[in-house]
XYZ file of C-alpha atoms in Angstrom:
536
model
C -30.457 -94.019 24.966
C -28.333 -91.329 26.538
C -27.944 -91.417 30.238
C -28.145 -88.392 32.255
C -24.282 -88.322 33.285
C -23.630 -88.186 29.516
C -26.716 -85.705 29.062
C -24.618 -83.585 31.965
C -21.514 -83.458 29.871
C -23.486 -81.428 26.847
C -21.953 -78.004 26.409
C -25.312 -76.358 26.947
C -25.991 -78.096 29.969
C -22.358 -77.675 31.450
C -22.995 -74.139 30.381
C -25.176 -73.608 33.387
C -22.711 -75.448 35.781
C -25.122 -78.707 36.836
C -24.139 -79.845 40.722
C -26.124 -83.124 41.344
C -27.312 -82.865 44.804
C -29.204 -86.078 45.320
C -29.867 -89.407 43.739
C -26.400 -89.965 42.405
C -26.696 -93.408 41.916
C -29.307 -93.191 39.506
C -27.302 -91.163 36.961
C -27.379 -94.277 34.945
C -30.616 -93.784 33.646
C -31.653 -93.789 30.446
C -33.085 -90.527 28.880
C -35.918 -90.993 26.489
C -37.038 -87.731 26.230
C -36.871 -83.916 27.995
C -39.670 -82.595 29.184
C -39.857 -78.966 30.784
C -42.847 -77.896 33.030
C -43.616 -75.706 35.956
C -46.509 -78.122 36.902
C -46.248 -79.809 39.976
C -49.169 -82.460 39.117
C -46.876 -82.807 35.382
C -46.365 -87.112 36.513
C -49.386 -87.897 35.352
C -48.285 -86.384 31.843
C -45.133 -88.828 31.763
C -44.539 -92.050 30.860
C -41.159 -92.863 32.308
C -37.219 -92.445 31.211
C -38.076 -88.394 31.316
C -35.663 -85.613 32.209
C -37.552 -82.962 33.831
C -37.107 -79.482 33.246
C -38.178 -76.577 35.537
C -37.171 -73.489 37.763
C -39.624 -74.474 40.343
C -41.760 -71.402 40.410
C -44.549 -73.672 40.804
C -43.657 -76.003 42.872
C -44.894 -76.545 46.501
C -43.934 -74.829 49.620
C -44.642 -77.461 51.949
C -42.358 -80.693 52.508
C -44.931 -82.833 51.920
C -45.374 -81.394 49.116
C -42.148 -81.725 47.870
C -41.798 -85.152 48.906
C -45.316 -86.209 46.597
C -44.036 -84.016 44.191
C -40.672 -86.573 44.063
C -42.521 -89.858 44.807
C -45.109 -89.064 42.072
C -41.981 -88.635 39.599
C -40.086 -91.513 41.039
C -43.315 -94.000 40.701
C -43.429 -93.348 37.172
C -39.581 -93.981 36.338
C -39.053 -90.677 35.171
C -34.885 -90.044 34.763
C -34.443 -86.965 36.757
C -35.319 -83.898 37.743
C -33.275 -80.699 36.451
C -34.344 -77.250 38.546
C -32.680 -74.273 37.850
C -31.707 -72.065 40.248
C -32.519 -67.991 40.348
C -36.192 -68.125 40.449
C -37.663 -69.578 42.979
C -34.506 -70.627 44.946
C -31.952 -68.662 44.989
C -28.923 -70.566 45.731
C -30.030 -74.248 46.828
C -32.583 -76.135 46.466
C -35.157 -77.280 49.583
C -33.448 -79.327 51.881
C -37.350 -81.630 51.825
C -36.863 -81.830 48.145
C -33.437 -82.935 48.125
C -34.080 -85.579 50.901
C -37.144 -86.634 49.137
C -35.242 -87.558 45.722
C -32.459 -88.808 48.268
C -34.769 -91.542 49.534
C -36.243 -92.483 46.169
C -33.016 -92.682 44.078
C -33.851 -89.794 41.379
C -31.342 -87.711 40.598
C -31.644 -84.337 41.288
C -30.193 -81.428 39.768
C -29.128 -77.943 40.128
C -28.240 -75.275 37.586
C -26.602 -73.024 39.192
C -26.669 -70.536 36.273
C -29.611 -69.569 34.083
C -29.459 -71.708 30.183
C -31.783 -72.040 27.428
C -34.100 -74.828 28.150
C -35.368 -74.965 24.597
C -31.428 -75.106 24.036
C -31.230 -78.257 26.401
C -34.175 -80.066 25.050
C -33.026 -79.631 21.205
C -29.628 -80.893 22.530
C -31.198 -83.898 24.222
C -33.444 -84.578 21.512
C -31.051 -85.082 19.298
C -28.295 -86.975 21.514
C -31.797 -89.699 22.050
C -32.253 -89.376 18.151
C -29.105 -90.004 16.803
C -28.686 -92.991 19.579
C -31.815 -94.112 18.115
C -30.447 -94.249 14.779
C -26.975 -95.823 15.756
C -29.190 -98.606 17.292
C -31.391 -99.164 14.275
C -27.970 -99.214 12.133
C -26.483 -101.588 14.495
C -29.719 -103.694 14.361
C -29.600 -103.441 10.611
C -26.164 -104.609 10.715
C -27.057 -107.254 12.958
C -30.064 -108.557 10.638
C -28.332 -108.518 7.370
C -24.614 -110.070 9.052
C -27.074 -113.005 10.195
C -29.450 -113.361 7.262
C -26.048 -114.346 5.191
C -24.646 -116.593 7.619
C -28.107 -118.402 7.722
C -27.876 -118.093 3.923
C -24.583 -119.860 3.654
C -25.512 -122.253 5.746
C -22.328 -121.177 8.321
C -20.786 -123.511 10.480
C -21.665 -122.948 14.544
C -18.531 -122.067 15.581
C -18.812 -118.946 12.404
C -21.954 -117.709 13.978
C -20.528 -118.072 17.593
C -17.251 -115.907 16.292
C -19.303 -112.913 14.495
C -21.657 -112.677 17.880
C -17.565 -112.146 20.064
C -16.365 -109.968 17.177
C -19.884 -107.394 16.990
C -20.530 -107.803 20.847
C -16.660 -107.553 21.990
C -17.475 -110.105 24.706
C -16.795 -113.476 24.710
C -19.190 -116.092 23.395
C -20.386 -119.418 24.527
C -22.708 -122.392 22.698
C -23.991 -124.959 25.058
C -26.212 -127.604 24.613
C -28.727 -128.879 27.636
C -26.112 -130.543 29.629
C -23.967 -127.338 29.416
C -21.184 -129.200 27.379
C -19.428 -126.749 25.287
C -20.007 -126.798 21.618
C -18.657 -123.661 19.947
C -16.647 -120.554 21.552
C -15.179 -117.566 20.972
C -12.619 -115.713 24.058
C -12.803 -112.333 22.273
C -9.393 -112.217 22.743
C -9.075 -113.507 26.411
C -8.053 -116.305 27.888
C -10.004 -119.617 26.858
C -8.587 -120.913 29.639
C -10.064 -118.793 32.141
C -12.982 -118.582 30.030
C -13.855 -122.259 29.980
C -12.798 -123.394 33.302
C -15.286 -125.351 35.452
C -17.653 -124.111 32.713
C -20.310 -126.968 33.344
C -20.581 -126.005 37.363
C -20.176 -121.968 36.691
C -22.923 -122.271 33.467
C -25.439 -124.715 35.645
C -25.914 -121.672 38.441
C -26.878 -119.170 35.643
C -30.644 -119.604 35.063
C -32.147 -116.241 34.289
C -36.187 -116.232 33.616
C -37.719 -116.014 30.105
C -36.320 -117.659 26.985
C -33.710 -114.381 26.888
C -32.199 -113.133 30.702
C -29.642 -111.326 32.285
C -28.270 -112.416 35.331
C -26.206 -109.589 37.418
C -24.786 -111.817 39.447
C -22.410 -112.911 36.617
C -23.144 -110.223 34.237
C -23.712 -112.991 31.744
C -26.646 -112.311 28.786
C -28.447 -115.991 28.136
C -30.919 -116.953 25.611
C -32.695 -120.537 24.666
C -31.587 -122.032 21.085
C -34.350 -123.849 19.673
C -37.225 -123.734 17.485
C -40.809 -125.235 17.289
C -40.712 -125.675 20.859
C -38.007 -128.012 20.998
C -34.832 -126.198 23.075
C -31.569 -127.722 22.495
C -28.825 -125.710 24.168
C -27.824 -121.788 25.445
C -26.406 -119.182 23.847
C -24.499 -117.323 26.594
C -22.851 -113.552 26.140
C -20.042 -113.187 29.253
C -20.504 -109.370 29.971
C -19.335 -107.255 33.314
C -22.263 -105.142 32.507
C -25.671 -105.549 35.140
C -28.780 -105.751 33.522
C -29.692 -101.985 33.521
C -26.395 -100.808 31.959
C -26.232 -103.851 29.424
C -26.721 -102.385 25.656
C -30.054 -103.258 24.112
C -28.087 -104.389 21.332
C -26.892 -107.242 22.567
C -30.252 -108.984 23.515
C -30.861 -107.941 20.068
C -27.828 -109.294 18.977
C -27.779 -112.421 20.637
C -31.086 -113.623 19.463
C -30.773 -112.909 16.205
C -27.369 -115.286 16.320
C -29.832 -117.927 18.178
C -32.310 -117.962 15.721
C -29.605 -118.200 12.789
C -28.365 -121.179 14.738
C -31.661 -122.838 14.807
C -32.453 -122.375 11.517
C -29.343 -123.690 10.680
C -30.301 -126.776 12.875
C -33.530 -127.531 11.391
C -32.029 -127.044 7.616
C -29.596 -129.582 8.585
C -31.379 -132.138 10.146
C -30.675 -134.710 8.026
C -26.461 -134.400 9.240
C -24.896 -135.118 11.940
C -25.500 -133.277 15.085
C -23.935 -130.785 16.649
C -22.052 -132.750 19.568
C -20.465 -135.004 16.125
C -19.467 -132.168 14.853
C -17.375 -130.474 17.679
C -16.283 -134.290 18.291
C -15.124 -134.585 14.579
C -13.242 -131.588 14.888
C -11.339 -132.451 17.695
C -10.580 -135.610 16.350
C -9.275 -133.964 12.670
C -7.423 -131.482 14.598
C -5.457 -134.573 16.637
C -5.386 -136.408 13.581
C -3.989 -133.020 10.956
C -2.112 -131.335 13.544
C -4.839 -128.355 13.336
C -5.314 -128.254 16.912
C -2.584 -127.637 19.570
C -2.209 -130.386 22.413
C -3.788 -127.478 24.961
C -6.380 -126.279 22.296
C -7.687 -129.641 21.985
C -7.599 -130.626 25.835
C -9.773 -127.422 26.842
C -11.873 -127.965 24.181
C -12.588 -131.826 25.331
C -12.367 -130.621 28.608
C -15.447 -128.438 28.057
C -17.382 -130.881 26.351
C -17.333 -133.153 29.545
C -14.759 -135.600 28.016
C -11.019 -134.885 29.703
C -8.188 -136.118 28.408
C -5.375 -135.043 30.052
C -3.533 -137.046 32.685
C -5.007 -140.644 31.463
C -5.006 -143.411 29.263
C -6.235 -143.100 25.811
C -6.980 -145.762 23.282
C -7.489 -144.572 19.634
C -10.258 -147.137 18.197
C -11.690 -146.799 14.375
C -14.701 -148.254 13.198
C -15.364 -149.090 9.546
C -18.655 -150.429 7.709
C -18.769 -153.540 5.909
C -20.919 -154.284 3.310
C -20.813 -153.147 -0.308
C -21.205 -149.547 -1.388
C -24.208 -147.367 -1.305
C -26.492 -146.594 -4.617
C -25.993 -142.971 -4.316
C -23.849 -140.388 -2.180
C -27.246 -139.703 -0.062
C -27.347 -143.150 1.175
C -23.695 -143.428 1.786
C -23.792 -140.190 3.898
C -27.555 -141.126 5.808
C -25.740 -144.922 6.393
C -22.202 -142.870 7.617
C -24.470 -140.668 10.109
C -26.423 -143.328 11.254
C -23.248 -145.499 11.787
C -21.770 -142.562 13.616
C -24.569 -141.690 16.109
C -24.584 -145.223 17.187
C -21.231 -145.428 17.787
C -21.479 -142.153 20.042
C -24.856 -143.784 21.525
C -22.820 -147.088 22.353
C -19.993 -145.283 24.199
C -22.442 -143.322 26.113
C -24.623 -146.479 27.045
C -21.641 -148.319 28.497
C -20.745 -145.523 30.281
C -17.184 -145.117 28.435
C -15.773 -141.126 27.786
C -14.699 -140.830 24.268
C -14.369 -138.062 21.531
C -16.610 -139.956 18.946
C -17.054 -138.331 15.665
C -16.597 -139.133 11.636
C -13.103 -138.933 9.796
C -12.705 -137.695 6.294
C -11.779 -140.971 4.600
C -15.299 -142.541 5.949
C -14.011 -144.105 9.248
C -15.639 -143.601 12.752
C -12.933 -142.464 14.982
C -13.409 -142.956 18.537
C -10.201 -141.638 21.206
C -11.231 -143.506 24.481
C -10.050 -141.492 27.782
C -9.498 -144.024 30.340
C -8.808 -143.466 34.332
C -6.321 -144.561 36.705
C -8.996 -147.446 37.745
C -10.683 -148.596 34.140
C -9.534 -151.818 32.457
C -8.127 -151.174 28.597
C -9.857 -154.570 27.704
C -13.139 -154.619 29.185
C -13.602 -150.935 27.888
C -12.861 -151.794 24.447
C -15.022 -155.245 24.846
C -18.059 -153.387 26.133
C -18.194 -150.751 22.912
C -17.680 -153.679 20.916
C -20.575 -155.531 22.296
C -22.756 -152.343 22.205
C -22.022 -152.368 18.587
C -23.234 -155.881 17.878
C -26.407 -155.069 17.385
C -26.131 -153.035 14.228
C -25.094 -153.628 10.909
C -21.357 -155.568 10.081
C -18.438 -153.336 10.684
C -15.023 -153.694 11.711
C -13.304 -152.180 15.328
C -10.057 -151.627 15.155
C -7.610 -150.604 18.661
C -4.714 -149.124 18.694
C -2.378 -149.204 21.470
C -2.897 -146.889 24.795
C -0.959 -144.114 25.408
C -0.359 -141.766 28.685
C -0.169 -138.646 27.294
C -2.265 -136.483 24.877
C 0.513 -135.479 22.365
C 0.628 -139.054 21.827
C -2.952 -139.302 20.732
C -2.562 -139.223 17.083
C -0.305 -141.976 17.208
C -2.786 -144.501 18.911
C -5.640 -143.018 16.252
C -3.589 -143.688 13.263
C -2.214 -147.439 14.668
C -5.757 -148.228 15.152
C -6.599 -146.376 11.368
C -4.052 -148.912 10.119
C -5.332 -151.887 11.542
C -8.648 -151.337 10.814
C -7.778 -151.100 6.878
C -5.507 -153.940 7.140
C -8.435 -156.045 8.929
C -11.336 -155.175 6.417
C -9.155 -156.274 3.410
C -8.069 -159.464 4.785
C -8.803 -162.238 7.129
C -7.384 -161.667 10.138
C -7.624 -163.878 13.482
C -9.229 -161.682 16.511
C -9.231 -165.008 18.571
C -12.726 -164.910 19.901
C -12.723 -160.874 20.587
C -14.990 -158.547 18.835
C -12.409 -156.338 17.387
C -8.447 -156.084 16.363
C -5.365 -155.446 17.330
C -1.951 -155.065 15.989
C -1.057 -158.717 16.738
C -3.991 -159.596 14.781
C -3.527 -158.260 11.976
C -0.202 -160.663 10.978
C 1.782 -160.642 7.694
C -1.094 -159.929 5.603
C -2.194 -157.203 7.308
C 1.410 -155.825 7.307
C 1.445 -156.075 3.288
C -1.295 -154.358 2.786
C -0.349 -151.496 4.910
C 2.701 -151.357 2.678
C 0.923 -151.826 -0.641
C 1.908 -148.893 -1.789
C 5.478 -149.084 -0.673
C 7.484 -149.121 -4.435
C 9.741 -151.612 -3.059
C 7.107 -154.052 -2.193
C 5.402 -153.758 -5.733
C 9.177 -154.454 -7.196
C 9.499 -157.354 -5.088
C 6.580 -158.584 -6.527
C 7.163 -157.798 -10.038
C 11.071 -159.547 -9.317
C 9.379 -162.583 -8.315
C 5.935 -163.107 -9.949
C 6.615 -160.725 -13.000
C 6.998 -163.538 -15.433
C 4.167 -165.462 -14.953
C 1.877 -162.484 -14.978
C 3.149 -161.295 -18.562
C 2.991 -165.589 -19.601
C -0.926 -165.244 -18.247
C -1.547 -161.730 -19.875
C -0.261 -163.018 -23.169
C -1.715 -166.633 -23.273
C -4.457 -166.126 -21.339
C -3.669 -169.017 -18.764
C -4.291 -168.752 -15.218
C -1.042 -170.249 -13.804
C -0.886 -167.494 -10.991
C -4.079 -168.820 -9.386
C -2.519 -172.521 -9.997
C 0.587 -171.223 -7.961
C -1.605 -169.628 -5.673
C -3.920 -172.704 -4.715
C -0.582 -175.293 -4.575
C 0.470 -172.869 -1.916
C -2.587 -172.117 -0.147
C -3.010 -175.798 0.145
C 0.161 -176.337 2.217
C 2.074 -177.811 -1.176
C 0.094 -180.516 -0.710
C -0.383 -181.128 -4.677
C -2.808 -183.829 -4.126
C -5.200 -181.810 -2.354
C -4.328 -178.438 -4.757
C -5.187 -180.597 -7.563
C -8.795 -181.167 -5.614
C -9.061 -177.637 -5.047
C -8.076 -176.615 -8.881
C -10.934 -179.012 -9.847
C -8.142 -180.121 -12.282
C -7.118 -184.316 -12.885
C -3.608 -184.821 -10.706
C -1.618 -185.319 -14.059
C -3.191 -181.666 -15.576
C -1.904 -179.865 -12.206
C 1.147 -181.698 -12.463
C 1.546 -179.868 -15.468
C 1.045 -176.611 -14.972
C 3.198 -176.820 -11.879
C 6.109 -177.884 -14.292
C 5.143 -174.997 -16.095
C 5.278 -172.637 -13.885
C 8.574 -173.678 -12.493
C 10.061 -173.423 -15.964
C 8.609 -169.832 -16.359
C 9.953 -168.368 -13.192
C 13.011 -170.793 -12.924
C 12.121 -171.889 -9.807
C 12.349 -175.218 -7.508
C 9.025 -175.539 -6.206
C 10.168 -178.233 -3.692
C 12.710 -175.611 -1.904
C 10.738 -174.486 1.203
C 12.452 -170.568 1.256
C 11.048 -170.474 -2.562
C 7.738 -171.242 -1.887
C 7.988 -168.930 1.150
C 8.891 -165.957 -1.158
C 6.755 -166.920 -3.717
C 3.755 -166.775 -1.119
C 4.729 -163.925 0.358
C 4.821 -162.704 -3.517
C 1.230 -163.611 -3.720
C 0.328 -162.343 -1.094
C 1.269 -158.480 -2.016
C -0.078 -158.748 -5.261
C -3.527 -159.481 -3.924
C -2.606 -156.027 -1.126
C -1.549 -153.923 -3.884
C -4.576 -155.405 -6.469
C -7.242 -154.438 -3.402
């Protein structure tokens, strides 16, 4: 609606030279209608957010009569009075009247020269019209903007942005512990915008599921649905309550309920905190995020980073594969909240979310006074419990630029440690040491000059087993396993001693090899070895 400065600046009111004598700070109001009378009972006619017309013929003569004549308008919210002068006063209004409106805050008034007060009124009806209709557009635009986001089932962080970009404001999603989940600066500075955000955000509780609070000039309303609240949508305006657009309340819980629906639709995913984890985590990982970008963003979500320790750690699922995609994503969310529960249990701070390739990625922020080890033994106990899986650390680094290097170390590991045997001496997860030279092949398996080593020195008896259909390679493989101890490789063969002997001779003839020399069985095993890294 129109306020009555702005209905001030019409020609046809500016044609009759308007002095506002009283009630100036009230020229905020909104206009809903114009209403012109010579009544002096005309309140009880009005329902509020009226400009009031008149020349004042009828007015009272007495100052308490003025002054009942104002409080009677006042009481009922009306926007203003507008009196005309030439009348009934000549040249001012009564000093009673103008104290009266003084003391109640309604602005008051004067034309000083004679207008057209059907002129005003058809002016001011159609300023509060077309308002009307550019709200109901921008409501329209609001509605059909958010029925397609719900639609495509948008991201958070999409619904968060088109709230900044229609509002102009920046744009905050919380959840109940006032952790950040999704922003928007409009433009200003996110670090400004974010800073202390959990203290600043905790002080803002305005009544009712939507509020303003003037003290901030931020616009809040609940996210949630079926009576189940899960975080704050929260508008950072300058504007106080009375001068903040009706749109925005509008707008903002329309982009709350897009958000819940949204929620409830995908239920069976990962939350919300995963998600803004998982980012963080892919933009270390890709190089999507910038080393500040990622530390406010943590830094929001209650989990800094900056200025300590952090240990990248990976978790991967044993077990065979799933019957259907369903299963493997309910078993990968599953696998994934515990994780997140099991940090928060043993009261570590990590980034916990799910990688692309299937992986649990976990970046442990450490202080100057927790121990690397009993950190990383505590989430592995926590995990115990659930189903087999392997926990892979990487080594600590003092600085976040370096995170993506501890991340994909522990990445590494972890793949190295569910394809092989590895020794983790008693501890519930691995480490680089742990890993040893079969680890190290298989993170090379795809290395071209590993698979030519192994074609240079096993190549032979492959093609002899390929064409004949002998298994000599295992033969070699068990004779070497066994410590060349060809009694007890004959055992292990299930083969008599003289039939091992055999193929031994065999295969020495076929690669040309002594398989008495130590350094040839050494390069022969450490042929074998590969093959079953590259094979895997």
């Amino acid at each position: 609606m129109p306020s009555v400065a702005e209905v001030l600046e019409l020609d046809v009111v500016r044609r009759g030279a308007p002095r506002v004598v009283a009630g100036a700070a009230g020229m905020a109001a909104e206009v809903r209608w114009v209403h012109v009378s010579e009544l002096a009972d005309i309140a009880g006619m009005l329902r509020g957010g009226e400009l009031v017309l008149t020349t004042g013929v009828m007015l009272p003569e007495d100052k308490e009569g003025l002054a009942r004549y104002v409080d009677a308008l006042a009481d009922i919210s009306a926007a203003g009075l507008l009196v005309e002068l030439g009348r009934r006063y000549a040249d001012a209004l009564p000093k009673a009247l103008v104290r009266a409106a003084e003391r109640r805050g309604l602005p008051l008034i004067a034309l000083v020269n004679e207008v057209r007060f059907v002129a005003v009124t058809e002016a001011v009806h159609a300023l509060v019209v077309n308002s009307q209709l550019t709200e109901l557009r921008a409501s329209e635009a609001v509605h059909q903007t958010f029925n397609e986001l719900a639609v495509e089932g948008a991201e958070p962080a999409a619904v968060v942005r088109e709230v900044a970009r229609m509002a102009g404001a920046p744009v905050v999603l919380e959840n109940l512990s006032h952790q950040v989940l999704a922003f928007d600066p409009a433009g200003r500075d996110p670090e400004a915008l974010l800073e202390d955000w959990e203290r600043r955000s905790r002080a803002v509780t305005p009544p009712g599921r939507t509020g303003h609070d003037d003290r901030t000039g931020w616009l809040v309303t609940a996210v949630g649905a079926r009576g189940r609240d899960w975080g704050r949508l929260v508008l950072l305006s300058d504007e106080v309550a009375d001068r903040a657009p009706r749109r925005h309340t509008v707008l903002l819980e329309r982009a709350a309920a897009t958000l819940a629906l949204g929620r409830l639709l995908d239920r069976d995913q990962e939350s919300l905190e995963r998600q803004t984890h998982r980012t963080l985590l892919s933009g270390i990982l890709t190089h999507a995020l910038t080393v500040s970008d990622v530390n406010l963003r943590a830094r929001a979500l209650g989990v800094p980073l900056e200025g300590r320790r952090l240990v990248g750690v990976m978790l991967r699922q044993r077990g065979g594969p799933p019957s259907a995609a369903l299963e493997a994503q309910a078993r990968l969310r599953d696998f994934t909240e515990a994780a997140a529960l099991a940090v928060r249990e043993r009261g570590l701070t990590a980034l916990t979310g799910t990688l692309d390739d299937g992986a649990v990625g976990v970046l442990v922020s450490l202080g100057p006074h927790d121990d690397e080890q009993s950190a990383l033994d505590r989430l592995a106990t926590a995990l115990k419990a659930g189903p087999p899986f392997v926990m892979a650390a990487g080594s600590s680094v003092g600085a976040l630029r370096d995170a993506r290097r501890t991340l994909l170390e522990a990445a590494q590991i972890a793949d190295a440690a569910l394809h092989g045997e590895p020794d983790v001496g008693g501890r519930g997860y691995y480490r680089l040491p742990d890993i040893r030279l079969r680890g190290l092949l298989h993170l090379l398996r795809d290395d071209a000059r590993l698979q030519t080593y192994v074609e240079r020195e096993l190549g032979p008896l492959l093609a002899h087993d390929a064409e004949h259909g002998t298994d000599l390679v295992r033969i070699l493989g068990v004779y070497l396993a066994c410590g060349r101890n060809k009694s007890a490789a004959a055992d292990a063969a299930h083969l008599s001693r003289p039939s091992f002997y055999d193929r031994l001779r065999r295969v020495e003839r076929i690669l040309g090899v002594d398989l008495d020399q130590v350094e040839s069985c050494l390069s022969l095993h450490v042929a074998l070895l590969a093959l079953d890294a590259v094979r895997r």
